[in-house]
Short mmCIF file of C-alpha atoms and ligand atoms in Angstrom, two decimals:
data_model
loop_
_atom_site.label_atom_id
_atom_site.label_comp_id
_atom_site.label_asym_id
_atom_site.label_seq_id
_atom_site.Cartn_x
_atom_site.Cartn_y
_atom_site.Cartn_z
CA UNK Z 337 -115.24 -53.42 -47.19
CA UNK Z 338 -115.52 -52.82 -43.48
CA UNK Z 339 -117.37 -49.95 -41.90
CA UNK Z 340 -114.69 -48.55 -39.66
CA UNK Z 341 -111.59 -50.07 -38.17
CA UNK Z 342 -113.08 -49.39 -34.74
CA UNK Z 343 -116.27 -51.33 -35.32
CA UNK Z 344 -114.32 -54.07 -37.06
CA UNK Z 345 -111.86 -54.41 -34.23
CA UNK Z 346 -114.73 -54.70 -31.77
CA UNK Z 347 -112.75 -52.51 -29.37
CA UNK Z 348 -115.72 -50.30 -28.67
CA UNK Z 349 -118.07 -53.23 -28.18
CA UNK Z 350 -115.82 -54.68 -25.50
CA UNK Z 351 -115.09 -51.43 -23.72
CA UNK Z 352 -118.37 -49.59 -24.09
CA UNK Z 353 -121.23 -51.82 -25.21
CA UNK Z 354 -123.73 -49.02 -24.67
CA UNK Z 355 -122.11 -46.76 -27.28
CA UNK Z 356 -121.25 -49.67 -29.58
CA UNK Z 357 -124.93 -50.54 -29.62
CA UNK Z 358 -125.83 -46.97 -30.54
CA UNK Z 359 -123.29 -46.87 -33.38
CA UNK Z 360 -124.47 -50.18 -34.77
CA UNK Z 361 -128.07 -49.04 -34.39
CA UNK Z 362 -127.33 -46.03 -36.57
CA UNK Z 363 -125.56 -48.23 -39.12
CA UNK Z 364 -128.64 -50.44 -39.21
CA UNK Z 365 -130.91 -47.41 -39.61
CA UNK Z 366 -128.80 -46.13 -42.51
CA UNK Z 367 -128.80 -49.58 -44.11
CA UNK Z 368 -132.51 -50.37 -43.79
CA UNK Z 369 -134.21 -47.05 -44.56
CA UNK Z 370 -134.11 -44.92 -47.69
CA UNK Z 371 -131.83 -41.87 -47.37
CA UNK Z 372 -133.22 -39.04 -49.47
CA UNK Z 373 -131.96 -36.10 -47.39
CA UNK Z 374 -130.40 -33.84 -50.03
CA UNK Z 375 -127.47 -32.81 -47.81
CA UNK Z 376 -126.38 -36.35 -46.89
CA UNK Z 377 -124.17 -38.98 -48.43
CA UNK Z 378 -122.22 -42.13 -47.50
CA UNK Z 379 -118.50 -41.53 -47.08
CA UNK Z 380 -116.13 -44.27 -48.15
CA UNK Z 381 -114.48 -46.67 -45.67
CA UNK Z 382 -111.18 -44.88 -46.51
CA UNK Z 383 -112.64 -41.54 -45.39
CA UNK Z 384 -114.01 -43.16 -42.22
CA UNK Z 385 -110.60 -44.70 -41.57
CA UNK Z 386 -108.90 -41.29 -41.77
CA UNK Z 387 -111.54 -39.85 -39.43
CA UNK Z 388 -110.94 -42.61 -36.90
CA UNK Z 389 -107.16 -42.28 -37.10
CA UNK Z 390 -104.62 -41.05 -34.50
CA UNK Z 391 -104.53 -37.70 -36.31
CA UNK Z 392 -107.54 -36.98 -34.10
CA UNK Z 393 -105.05 -36.63 -31.21
CA UNK Z 394 -102.97 -33.87 -32.76
CA UNK Z 395 -103.18 -30.23 -31.81
CA UNK Z 396 -102.33 -28.02 -34.75
CA UNK Z 397 -103.17 -24.33 -34.43
CA UNK Z 398 -101.95 -22.30 -37.38
CA UNK Z 399 -100.99 -23.46 -40.85
CA UNK Z 400 -98.41 -25.92 -42.24
CA UNK Z 401 -94.91 -24.64 -41.51
CA UNK Z 402 -96.27 -22.03 -39.06
CA UNK Z 403 -97.94 -23.88 -36.18
CA UNK Z 404 -98.30 -22.92 -32.55
CA UNK Z 405 -97.64 -26.52 -31.49
CA UNK Z 406 -94.73 -28.89 -31.81
CA UNK Z 407 -94.84 -32.26 -33.52
CA UNK Z 408 -96.82 -31.08 -36.52
CA UNK Z 409 -94.41 -32.32 -39.19
CA UNK Z 410 -96.64 -35.22 -40.26
CA UNK Z 411 -100.00 -33.44 -40.07
CA UNK Z 412 -98.46 -30.52 -41.97
CA UNK Z 413 -97.98 -32.90 -44.89
CA UNK Z 414 -101.58 -34.09 -44.59
CA UNK Z 415 -102.88 -30.51 -44.74
CA UNK Z 416 -100.61 -29.60 -47.67
CA UNK Z 417 -101.90 -32.62 -49.57
CA UNK Z 418 -105.51 -31.65 -48.79
CA UNK Z 419 -104.91 -28.04 -49.91
CA UNK Z 420 -103.09 -29.07 -53.11
CA UNK Z 421 -105.78 -31.58 -54.02
CA UNK Z 422 -108.57 -29.03 -53.39
CA UNK Z 423 -106.78 -26.40 -55.51
CA UNK Z 424 -106.29 -28.86 -58.36
CA UNK Z 425 -109.81 -30.25 -58.15
CA UNK Z 426 -111.52 -26.85 -58.35
CA UNK Z 427 -108.91 -24.84 -60.25
CA UNK Z 428 -108.43 -22.45 -57.33
CA UNK Z 429 -105.33 -20.42 -56.53
CA UNK Z 430 -105.90 -20.88 -52.82
CA UNK Z 431 -107.77 -23.32 -50.59
CA UNK Z 432 -108.39 -23.32 -46.85
CA UNK Z 433 -109.48 -26.75 -45.62
CA UNK Z 434 -109.70 -25.99 -41.90
CA UNK Z 435 -113.33 -24.82 -41.61
CA UNK Z 436 -115.13 -27.11 -39.20
CA UNK Z 437 -118.39 -26.86 -41.14
CA UNK Z 438 -120.12 -25.11 -44.00
CA UNK Z 439 -121.44 -22.48 -41.59
CA UNK Z 440 -117.93 -21.85 -40.25
CA UNK Z 441 -116.72 -21.36 -43.82
CA UNK Z 442 -119.42 -18.74 -44.45
CA UNK Z 443 -118.59 -17.02 -41.16
CA UNK Z 444 -114.94 -16.89 -42.21
CA UNK Z 445 -115.81 -15.52 -45.66
CA UNK Z 446 -117.78 -12.69 -44.06
CA UNK Z 447 -114.99 -12.10 -41.54
CA UNK Z 448 -112.49 -11.83 -44.40
CA UNK Z 449 -114.54 -9.38 -46.46
CA UNK Z 450 -116.96 -7.46 -44.23
CA UNK Z 451 -117.31 -5.28 -41.16
CA UNK Z 452 -120.27 -5.54 -38.78
CA UNK Z 453 -123.11 -3.41 -40.10
CA UNK Z 454 -122.25 -3.92 -43.77
CA UNK Z 455 -125.07 -4.57 -46.20
CA UNK Z 456 -125.20 -8.01 -47.83
CA UNK Z 457 -127.52 -9.17 -50.60
CA UNK Z 458 -128.46 -12.86 -50.45
CA UNK Z 459 -131.28 -15.21 -51.37
CA UNK Z 460 -134.04 -14.68 -48.79
CA UNK Z 461 -134.56 -17.45 -46.27
CA UNK Z 462 -138.15 -18.17 -47.41
CA UNK Z 463 -136.72 -18.94 -50.86
CA UNK Z 464 -133.94 -21.27 -49.78
CA UNK Z 465 -131.29 -19.05 -48.26
CA UNK Z 466 -129.22 -20.71 -45.51
CA UNK Z 467 -129.32 -19.56 -41.88
CA UNK Z 468 -125.93 -17.93 -42.46
CA UNK Z 469 -127.52 -15.77 -45.16
CA UNK Z 470 -129.13 -13.36 -42.72
CA UNK Z 471 -131.38 -15.30 -40.36
CA UNK Z 472 -132.11 -13.27 -37.21
CA UNK Z 473 -131.39 -16.47 -35.26
CA UNK Z 474 -127.85 -16.58 -36.70
CA UNK Z 475 -124.78 -14.35 -36.28
CA UNK Z 476 -125.23 -13.23 -39.88
CA UNK Z 477 -128.60 -11.59 -39.26
CA UNK Z 478 -127.34 -10.00 -36.05
CA UNK Z 479 -124.09 -8.54 -37.37
CA UNK Z 480 -124.92 -7.61 -40.94
CA UNK Z 481 -127.69 -5.82 -42.73
CA UNK Z 482 -129.09 -8.47 -45.06
CA UNK Z 483 -131.32 -7.69 -48.01
CA UNK Z 484 -133.06 -10.70 -49.57
CA UNK Z 485 -133.71 -11.39 -53.22
CA UNK Z 486 -136.25 -13.99 -54.22
CA UNK Z 487 -137.34 -16.43 -56.84
CA UNK Z 488 -140.12 -15.96 -59.36
CA UNK Z 489 -143.38 -17.22 -57.83
CA UNK Z 490 -144.40 -18.90 -61.09
CA UNK Z 491 -141.17 -20.43 -62.35
CA UNK Z 492 -139.31 -20.87 -59.05
CA UNK Z 493 -136.19 -19.50 -60.77
CA UNK Z 494 -133.96 -16.82 -59.23
CA UNK Z 495 -135.24 -13.40 -60.21
CA UNK Z 496 -132.01 -12.00 -61.66
CA UNK Z 497 -133.69 -8.72 -62.57
CA UNK Z 498 -134.57 -8.28 -58.91
CA UNK Z 499 -131.00 -9.16 -57.89
CA UNK Z 500 -129.71 -6.38 -60.14
CA UNK Z 501 -132.34 -3.86 -59.00
CA UNK Z 502 -131.72 -4.56 -55.29
CA UNK Z 503 -127.96 -4.37 -55.80
CA UNK Z 504 -128.33 -0.94 -57.47
CA UNK Z 505 -130.61 0.32 -54.69
CA UNK Z 506 -128.74 -1.04 -51.65
CA UNK Z 507 -125.13 -1.03 -52.92
CA UNK Z 508 -124.20 -4.10 -50.81
CA UNK Z 509 -120.64 -4.78 -49.74
CA UNK Z 510 -121.14 -8.42 -50.72
CA UNK Z 511 -123.57 -10.49 -52.75
CA UNK Z 512 -124.12 -14.12 -51.74
CA UNK Z 513 -125.30 -16.75 -54.19
CA UNK Z 514 -126.07 -20.26 -53.08
CA UNK Z 515 -129.00 -22.02 -51.46
CA UNK Z 516 -130.12 -25.00 -49.44
CA UNK Z 517 -132.93 -25.86 -51.81
CA UNK Z 518 -132.34 -24.40 -55.28
CA UNK Z 519 -132.47 -27.27 -57.80
CA UNK Z 520 -131.05 -25.37 -60.78
CA UNK Z 521 -127.58 -24.22 -61.78
CA UNK Z 522 -126.72 -20.72 -60.64
CA UNK Z 523 -125.65 -18.15 -63.22
CA UNK Z 524 -122.35 -17.18 -61.60
CA UNK Z 525 -121.30 -15.01 -64.54
CA UNK Z 526 -124.42 -12.92 -64.14
CA UNK Z 527 -123.88 -12.56 -60.38
CA UNK Z 528 -120.28 -11.49 -61.12
CA UNK Z 529 -121.52 -8.87 -63.55
CA UNK Z 530 -123.95 -7.43 -60.97
CA UNK Z 531 -121.30 -7.50 -58.23
CA UNK Z 532 -118.85 -5.64 -60.48
CA UNK Z 533 -121.47 -3.09 -61.43
CA UNK Z 534 -122.05 -2.10 -57.78
CA UNK Z 535 -118.52 -2.77 -56.49
CA UNK Z 536 -119.52 -5.71 -54.28
CA UNK Z 537 -117.66 -8.88 -53.39
CA UNK Z 538 -119.24 -12.05 -54.72
CA UNK Z 539 -119.46 -14.93 -52.24
CA UNK Z 540 -120.61 -18.26 -53.66
CA UNK Z 541 -121.96 -20.56 -50.97
CA UNK Z 542 -121.65 -23.76 -52.98
CA UNK Z 543 -122.22 -26.09 -50.01
CA UNK Z 544 -124.59 -28.24 -52.05
CA UNK Z 545 -123.30 -28.29 -55.63
CA UNK Z 546 -119.54 -28.36 -54.90
CA UNK Z 547 -119.49 -32.16 -55.26
CA UNK Z 548 -121.16 -31.88 -58.66
CA UNK Z 549 -118.55 -29.26 -59.58
CA UNK Z 550 -115.80 -31.71 -58.62
CA UNK Z 551 -117.36 -34.29 -60.94
CA UNK Z 552 -117.85 -31.83 -63.80
CA UNK Z 553 -121.64 -32.02 -63.50
CA UNK Z 554 -122.25 -28.40 -62.46
CA UNK Z 555 -120.69 -25.03 -63.32
CA UNK Z 556 -117.67 -24.03 -61.25
CA UNK Z 557 -118.08 -20.82 -59.22
CA UNK Z 558 -114.32 -20.46 -58.64
CA UNK Z 559 -113.60 -18.34 -61.74
CA UNK Z 560 -116.39 -15.89 -60.81
CA UNK Z 561 -116.61 -15.59 -57.03
CA UNK Z 562 -114.15 -13.73 -54.82
CA UNK Z 563 -114.63 -16.43 -52.20
CA UNK Z 564 -116.30 -19.82 -52.56
CA UNK Z 565 -117.60 -21.44 -49.37
CA UNK Z 566 -118.41 -25.13 -49.38
CA UNK Z 567 -119.05 -28.20 -47.31
CA UNK Z 568 -117.14 -31.42 -47.83
CA UNK Z 569 -119.87 -33.84 -46.71
CA UNK Z 570 -122.75 -33.30 -49.13
CA UNK Z 571 -122.49 -34.50 -52.75
CA UNK Z 572 -118.70 -34.30 -52.38
CA UNK Z 573 -118.96 -37.34 -50.07
CA UNK Z 574 -116.14 -36.45 -47.68
CA UNK Z 575 -116.10 -35.98 -43.92
CA UNK Z 576 -118.38 -33.44 -42.19
CA UNK Z 577 -116.62 -30.12 -42.64
CA UNK Z 578 -116.13 -26.98 -44.67
CA UNK Z 579 -113.62 -25.28 -46.94
CA UNK Z 580 -112.93 -21.99 -48.67
CA UNK Z 581 -111.56 -21.35 -52.15
CA UNK Z 582 -110.29 -17.99 -53.37
CA UNK Z 583 -107.70 -16.16 -55.42
CA UNK Z 584 -104.16 -15.32 -54.31
CA UNK Z 585 -104.99 -11.73 -53.27
CA UNK Z 586 -107.53 -12.80 -50.65
CA UNK Z 587 -105.62 -15.89 -49.48
CA UNK Z 588 -104.11 -14.36 -46.40
CA UNK Z 589 -107.30 -12.59 -45.34
CA UNK Z 590 -109.27 -15.81 -45.69
CA UNK Z 591 -106.71 -17.84 -43.76
CA UNK Z 592 -106.64 -15.29 -40.92
CA UNK Z 593 -110.43 -15.21 -40.90
CA UNK Z 594 -110.47 -18.97 -40.24
CA UNK Z 595 -107.59 -19.03 -37.77
CA UNK Z 596 -107.18 -17.19 -35.45
CA UNK Z 597 -110.31 -15.08 -36.01
CA UNK Z 598 -113.11 -17.66 -35.90
CA UNK Z 599 -111.50 -21.01 -35.07
CA UNK Z 600 -108.82 -22.56 -32.93
CA UNK Z 601 -106.94 -25.79 -33.58
CA UNK Z 602 -107.50 -27.54 -36.90
CA UNK Z 603 -109.13 -30.98 -36.86
CA UNK Z 604 -106.31 -32.90 -38.47
CA UNK Z 605 -108.14 -36.23 -38.75
CA UNK Z 606 -110.93 -34.44 -40.62
CA UNK Z 607 -108.42 -32.63 -42.83
CA UNK Z 608 -106.79 -35.96 -43.70
CA UNK Z 609 -110.24 -37.35 -44.47
CA UNK Z 610 -110.93 -34.31 -46.68
CA UNK Z 611 -107.70 -35.10 -48.56
CA UNK Z 612 -108.90 -38.67 -49.07
CA UNK Z 613 -112.26 -37.42 -50.34
CA UNK Z 614 -110.59 -34.93 -52.74
CA UNK Z 615 -108.48 -37.81 -54.03
CA UNK Z 616 -111.59 -39.88 -54.64
CA UNK Z 617 -113.36 -36.92 -56.26
CA UNK Z 618 -110.52 -36.55 -58.80
CA UNK Z 619 -111.15 -40.01 -60.27
CA UNK Z 620 -113.17 -40.89 -63.40
CA UNK Z 621 -115.38 -43.01 -61.14
CA UNK Z 622 -116.43 -39.85 -59.26
CA UNK Z 623 -117.12 -38.00 -62.50
CA UNK Z 624 -119.42 -40.85 -63.49
CA UNK Z 625 -120.97 -40.74 -60.03
CA UNK Z 626 -121.70 -36.99 -60.21
CA UNK Z 627 -123.38 -37.33 -63.59
CA UNK Z 628 -125.39 -40.32 -62.38
CA UNK Z 629 -126.54 -38.30 -59.36
CA UNK Z 630 -128.04 -35.71 -61.73
CA UNK Z 631 -129.50 -38.33 -64.10
CA UNK Z 632 -131.12 -40.03 -61.10
CA UNK Z 633 -132.53 -36.75 -59.80
CA UNK Z 634 -134.05 -35.98 -63.21
CA UNK Z 635 -135.75 -39.38 -63.37
CA UNK Z 636 -137.01 -39.07 -59.80
CA UNK Z 637 -138.30 -35.53 -60.43
CA UNK Z 638 -140.09 -36.66 -63.60
CA UNK Z 639 -141.58 -39.63 -61.73
CA UNK Z 640 -142.90 -37.43 -58.94
CA UNK Z 641 -144.34 -34.98 -61.46
CA UNK Z 642 -146.04 -37.82 -63.32
CA UNK Z 643 -147.61 -38.86 -60.00
CA UNK Z 644 -149.14 -35.40 -59.65
CA UNK Z 645 -146.73 -33.63 -57.30
CA UNK Z 646 -145.66 -30.13 -58.30
CA UNK Z 647 -141.90 -30.07 -58.92
CA UNK Z 648 -140.40 -26.61 -58.25
CA UNK Z 649 -138.89 -25.14 -61.45
CA UNK Z 650 -140.35 -28.14 -63.29
CA UNK Z 651 -137.30 -30.33 -62.74
CA UNK Z 652 -133.69 -30.19 -61.67
CA UNK Z 653 -130.12 -29.65 -62.92
CA UNK Z 654 -128.60 -31.07 -59.75
CA UNK Z 655 -128.98 -33.72 -57.06
CA UNK Z 656 -131.73 -31.72 -55.41
CA UNK Z 657 -135.49 -31.76 -55.95
CA UNK Z 658 -138.17 -29.78 -54.16
CA UNK Z 659 -141.82 -30.69 -54.54
CA UNK Z 660 -145.21 -29.55 -53.35
CA UNK Z 661 -147.20 -32.65 -52.35
CA UNK Z 662 -150.45 -30.67 -51.88
CA UNK Z 663 -152.07 -31.99 -55.09
CA UNK Z 664 -152.01 -35.42 -53.39
CA UNK Z 665 -153.90 -33.93 -50.45
CA UNK Z 666 -151.01 -33.59 -47.96
CA UNK Z 667 -148.80 -30.72 -46.88
CA UNK Z 668 -145.05 -31.16 -46.54
CA UNK Z 669 -145.04 -31.79 -42.82
CA UNK Z 670 -147.68 -34.51 -42.95
CA UNK Z 671 -145.98 -35.98 -46.01
CA UNK Z 672 -142.63 -36.18 -44.23
CA UNK Z 673 -144.26 -37.97 -41.28
CA UNK Z 674 -146.05 -40.48 -43.50
CA UNK Z 675 -142.85 -41.19 -45.40
CA UNK Z 676 -140.84 -41.54 -42.19
CA UNK Z 677 -143.28 -44.21 -41.02
CA UNK Z 678 -142.53 -46.03 -44.26
CA UNK Z 679 -138.76 -45.78 -43.75
CA UNK Z 680 -138.17 -42.95 -46.21
CA UNK Z 681 -136.02 -40.16 -44.75
CA UNK Z 682 -136.21 -36.67 -46.23
CA UNK Z 683 -136.72 -33.03 -45.24
CA UNK Z 684 -139.38 -30.38 -45.46
CA UNK Z 685 -138.52 -27.10 -47.18
CA UNK Z 686 -140.01 -23.74 -47.96
CA UNK Z 687 -141.74 -23.37 -51.30
CA UNK Z 688 -141.47 -20.30 -53.52
CA UNK Z 689 -145.21 -19.70 -53.46
CA UNK Z 690 -147.43 -19.31 -50.43
CA UNK Z 691 -147.23 -20.59 -46.88
CA UNK Z 692 -147.40 -24.36 -47.33
CA UNK Z 693 -144.23 -26.35 -46.87
CA UNK Z 694 -142.86 -28.71 -49.45
CA UNK Z 695 -140.48 -31.65 -49.50
CA UNK Z 696 -136.78 -31.51 -50.36
CA UNK Z 697 -135.04 -34.65 -51.51
CA UNK Z 698 -131.73 -35.52 -53.10
CA UNK Z 699 -130.05 -38.39 -54.89
CA UNK Z 700 -126.44 -38.16 -53.65
CA UNK Z 701 -126.73 -40.95 -51.07
CA UNK Z 702 -128.81 -43.41 -53.05
CA UNK Z 703 -126.49 -42.99 -56.04
CA UNK Z 704 -123.47 -43.76 -53.85
CA UNK Z 705 -125.35 -46.94 -52.88
CA UNK Z 706 -125.39 -47.87 -56.56
CA UNK Z 707 -129.01 -47.12 -57.41
CA UNK Z 708 -129.83 -46.01 -60.94
CA UNK Z 709 -132.77 -44.81 -63.03
CA UNK Z 710 -134.75 -48.02 -62.55
CA UNK Z 711 -134.66 -47.62 -58.78
CA UNK Z 712 -135.51 -43.90 -59.05
CA UNK Z 713 -138.69 -44.75 -60.95
CA UNK Z 714 -139.54 -47.31 -58.26
CA UNK Z 715 -138.90 -44.74 -55.50
CA UNK Z 716 -141.10 -42.14 -57.21
CA UNK Z 717 -144.01 -44.59 -57.40
CA UNK Z 718 -143.44 -45.74 -53.83
CA UNK Z 719 -143.41 -42.18 -52.45
CA UNK Z 720 -146.62 -41.30 -54.28
CA UNK Z 721 -148.29 -44.51 -53.08
CA UNK Z 722 -147.42 -43.72 -49.47
CA UNK Z 723 -148.56 -40.10 -49.74
CA UNK Z 724 -151.87 -41.14 -51.28
CA UNK Z 725 -152.18 -43.78 -48.54
CA UNK Z 726 -152.57 -46.36 -51.29
CA UNK Z 727 -149.80 -48.43 -49.69
CA UNK Z 728 -150.01 -49.03 -45.95
CA UNK Z 729 -146.87 -48.10 -44.09
CA UNK Z 730 -145.90 -51.65 -43.09
CA UNK Z 731 -146.02 -52.84 -46.68
CA UNK Z 732 -144.14 -49.71 -47.76
CA UNK Z 733 -141.51 -50.34 -45.08
CA UNK Z 734 -141.04 -53.88 -46.43
CA UNK Z 735 -140.63 -52.54 -49.93
CA UNK Z 736 -138.07 -49.98 -48.74
CA UNK Z 737 -136.13 -52.70 -46.92
CA UNK Z 738 -136.25 -54.88 -50.01
CA UNK Z 739 -135.04 -52.01 -52.20
CA UNK Z 740 -132.17 -50.81 -50.00
CA UNK Z 741 -131.23 -54.39 -49.11
CA UNK Z 742 -129.89 -54.73 -52.63
CA UNK Z 743 -127.75 -51.59 -52.30
CA UNK Z 744 -126.12 -51.68 -48.87
CA UNK Z 745 -123.96 -48.59 -48.24
CA UNK Z 746 -121.35 -50.67 -46.41
CA UNK Z 747 -121.62 -54.26 -47.62
CA UNK Z 748 -120.35 -56.79 -45.14
C1 LIG R 1496 -125.34 -27.09 -45.78
C2 LIG R 1496 -125.19 -25.64 -46.03
C3 LIG R 1496 -124.46 -24.83 -45.16
C4 LIG R 1496 -123.94 -25.24 -43.82
O1 LIG R 1496 -123.24 -26.39 -43.67
P1 LIG R 1496 -123.00 -26.96 -42.18
O2 LIG R 1496 -121.86 -27.88 -42.35
O3 LIG R 1496 -124.27 -27.63 -41.78
O4 LIG R 1496 -122.68 -25.82 -41.28
C5 LIG R 1496 -124.27 -23.49 -45.52
N1 LIG R 1496 -124.79 -23.00 -46.65
C6 LIG R 1496 -125.53 -23.75 -47.49
C7 LIG R 1496 -126.05 -23.13 -48.73
C8 LIG R 1496 -125.76 -25.10 -47.20
O5 LIG R 1496 -126.50 -25.83 -48.05
#
């Protein structure tokens, strides 16, 4: 397997050694440190090949069969394949695969369903809501009136009673479910029930779990939500990008909300790469992958708990784990720094209780590398050793190198 045709062909190295060096430096970083960022993954060489293909040259405003540019007959086929594969994979009546990112997909969902000033109920940012769920620094907080629900301070689980109570009080135009840090399955049926009770649209922002949905390892929001927003680059393992899934009645509104309302020309190389990723996600190998991702996360969560860290909600149903490292004497920020020095890459996150920050980690990338439960146990012990300063960072770095050296993301 080669990394990309470009790197293989050495074209870039000859023409622009400065950039070639940077690209290879990043490849080395990804291959020699431990990638535990919950939102990241390693795309396949086939996905990278589609991304680096001449489809990157094509302008294609509009939709297949109705473009504002000539010469779209080939890319039209690519987009139709991507749409058909997405519909089949998630059991959706309609798919829009043009969103440039997860945030763009959420923006389009709001544009399709809401008017500025409408009230929206979403998980509060301190509990794991995304910036697009009402942050004052984001268009969502500026243009809509967001009301936040929370999680139970003790259990870390979504407070569904509060969701219902807030919905009854505020009568939102839309309810958003989905999070950047929630490790458990979301009860989409219950959200649907509340949305129906108050006459709200239900928007599922499944940016994180959509890959698990594709592999049958998490519940599918498509039958419950009016619009599902997602990314294609997290557990789903495709190119960086977004997509929307919905029923037939909202298809046209969603399409218009993407183009021409919030975006211009579609990125046809990315759309082709999304098609490749959907094709991969429809295989039994991906189903096995998705289940292994969850099995790995459970072992890692149990390992961290056994080492004394507090695991939010006491475990995980997904690829995602959030922990409070305070019992080991470090806050999240210090912990992230110590781990970075040891070659372990992960994020900080908010915790359901109090002010202190925690750590968020995920198993999508390491599972793609081929790691299993044995490696997860080793990683849990390693992390705890580094946080307790029982292992000095140079020795930890060597152990990380040794571990990932056996599971190169792009062998050769
Ligand atoms: C990752 C994520 C997004 C945004 O995705 P981008 O591609 O970074 O814009 C939106 N919502 C949720 C819940 C996410 O986890």
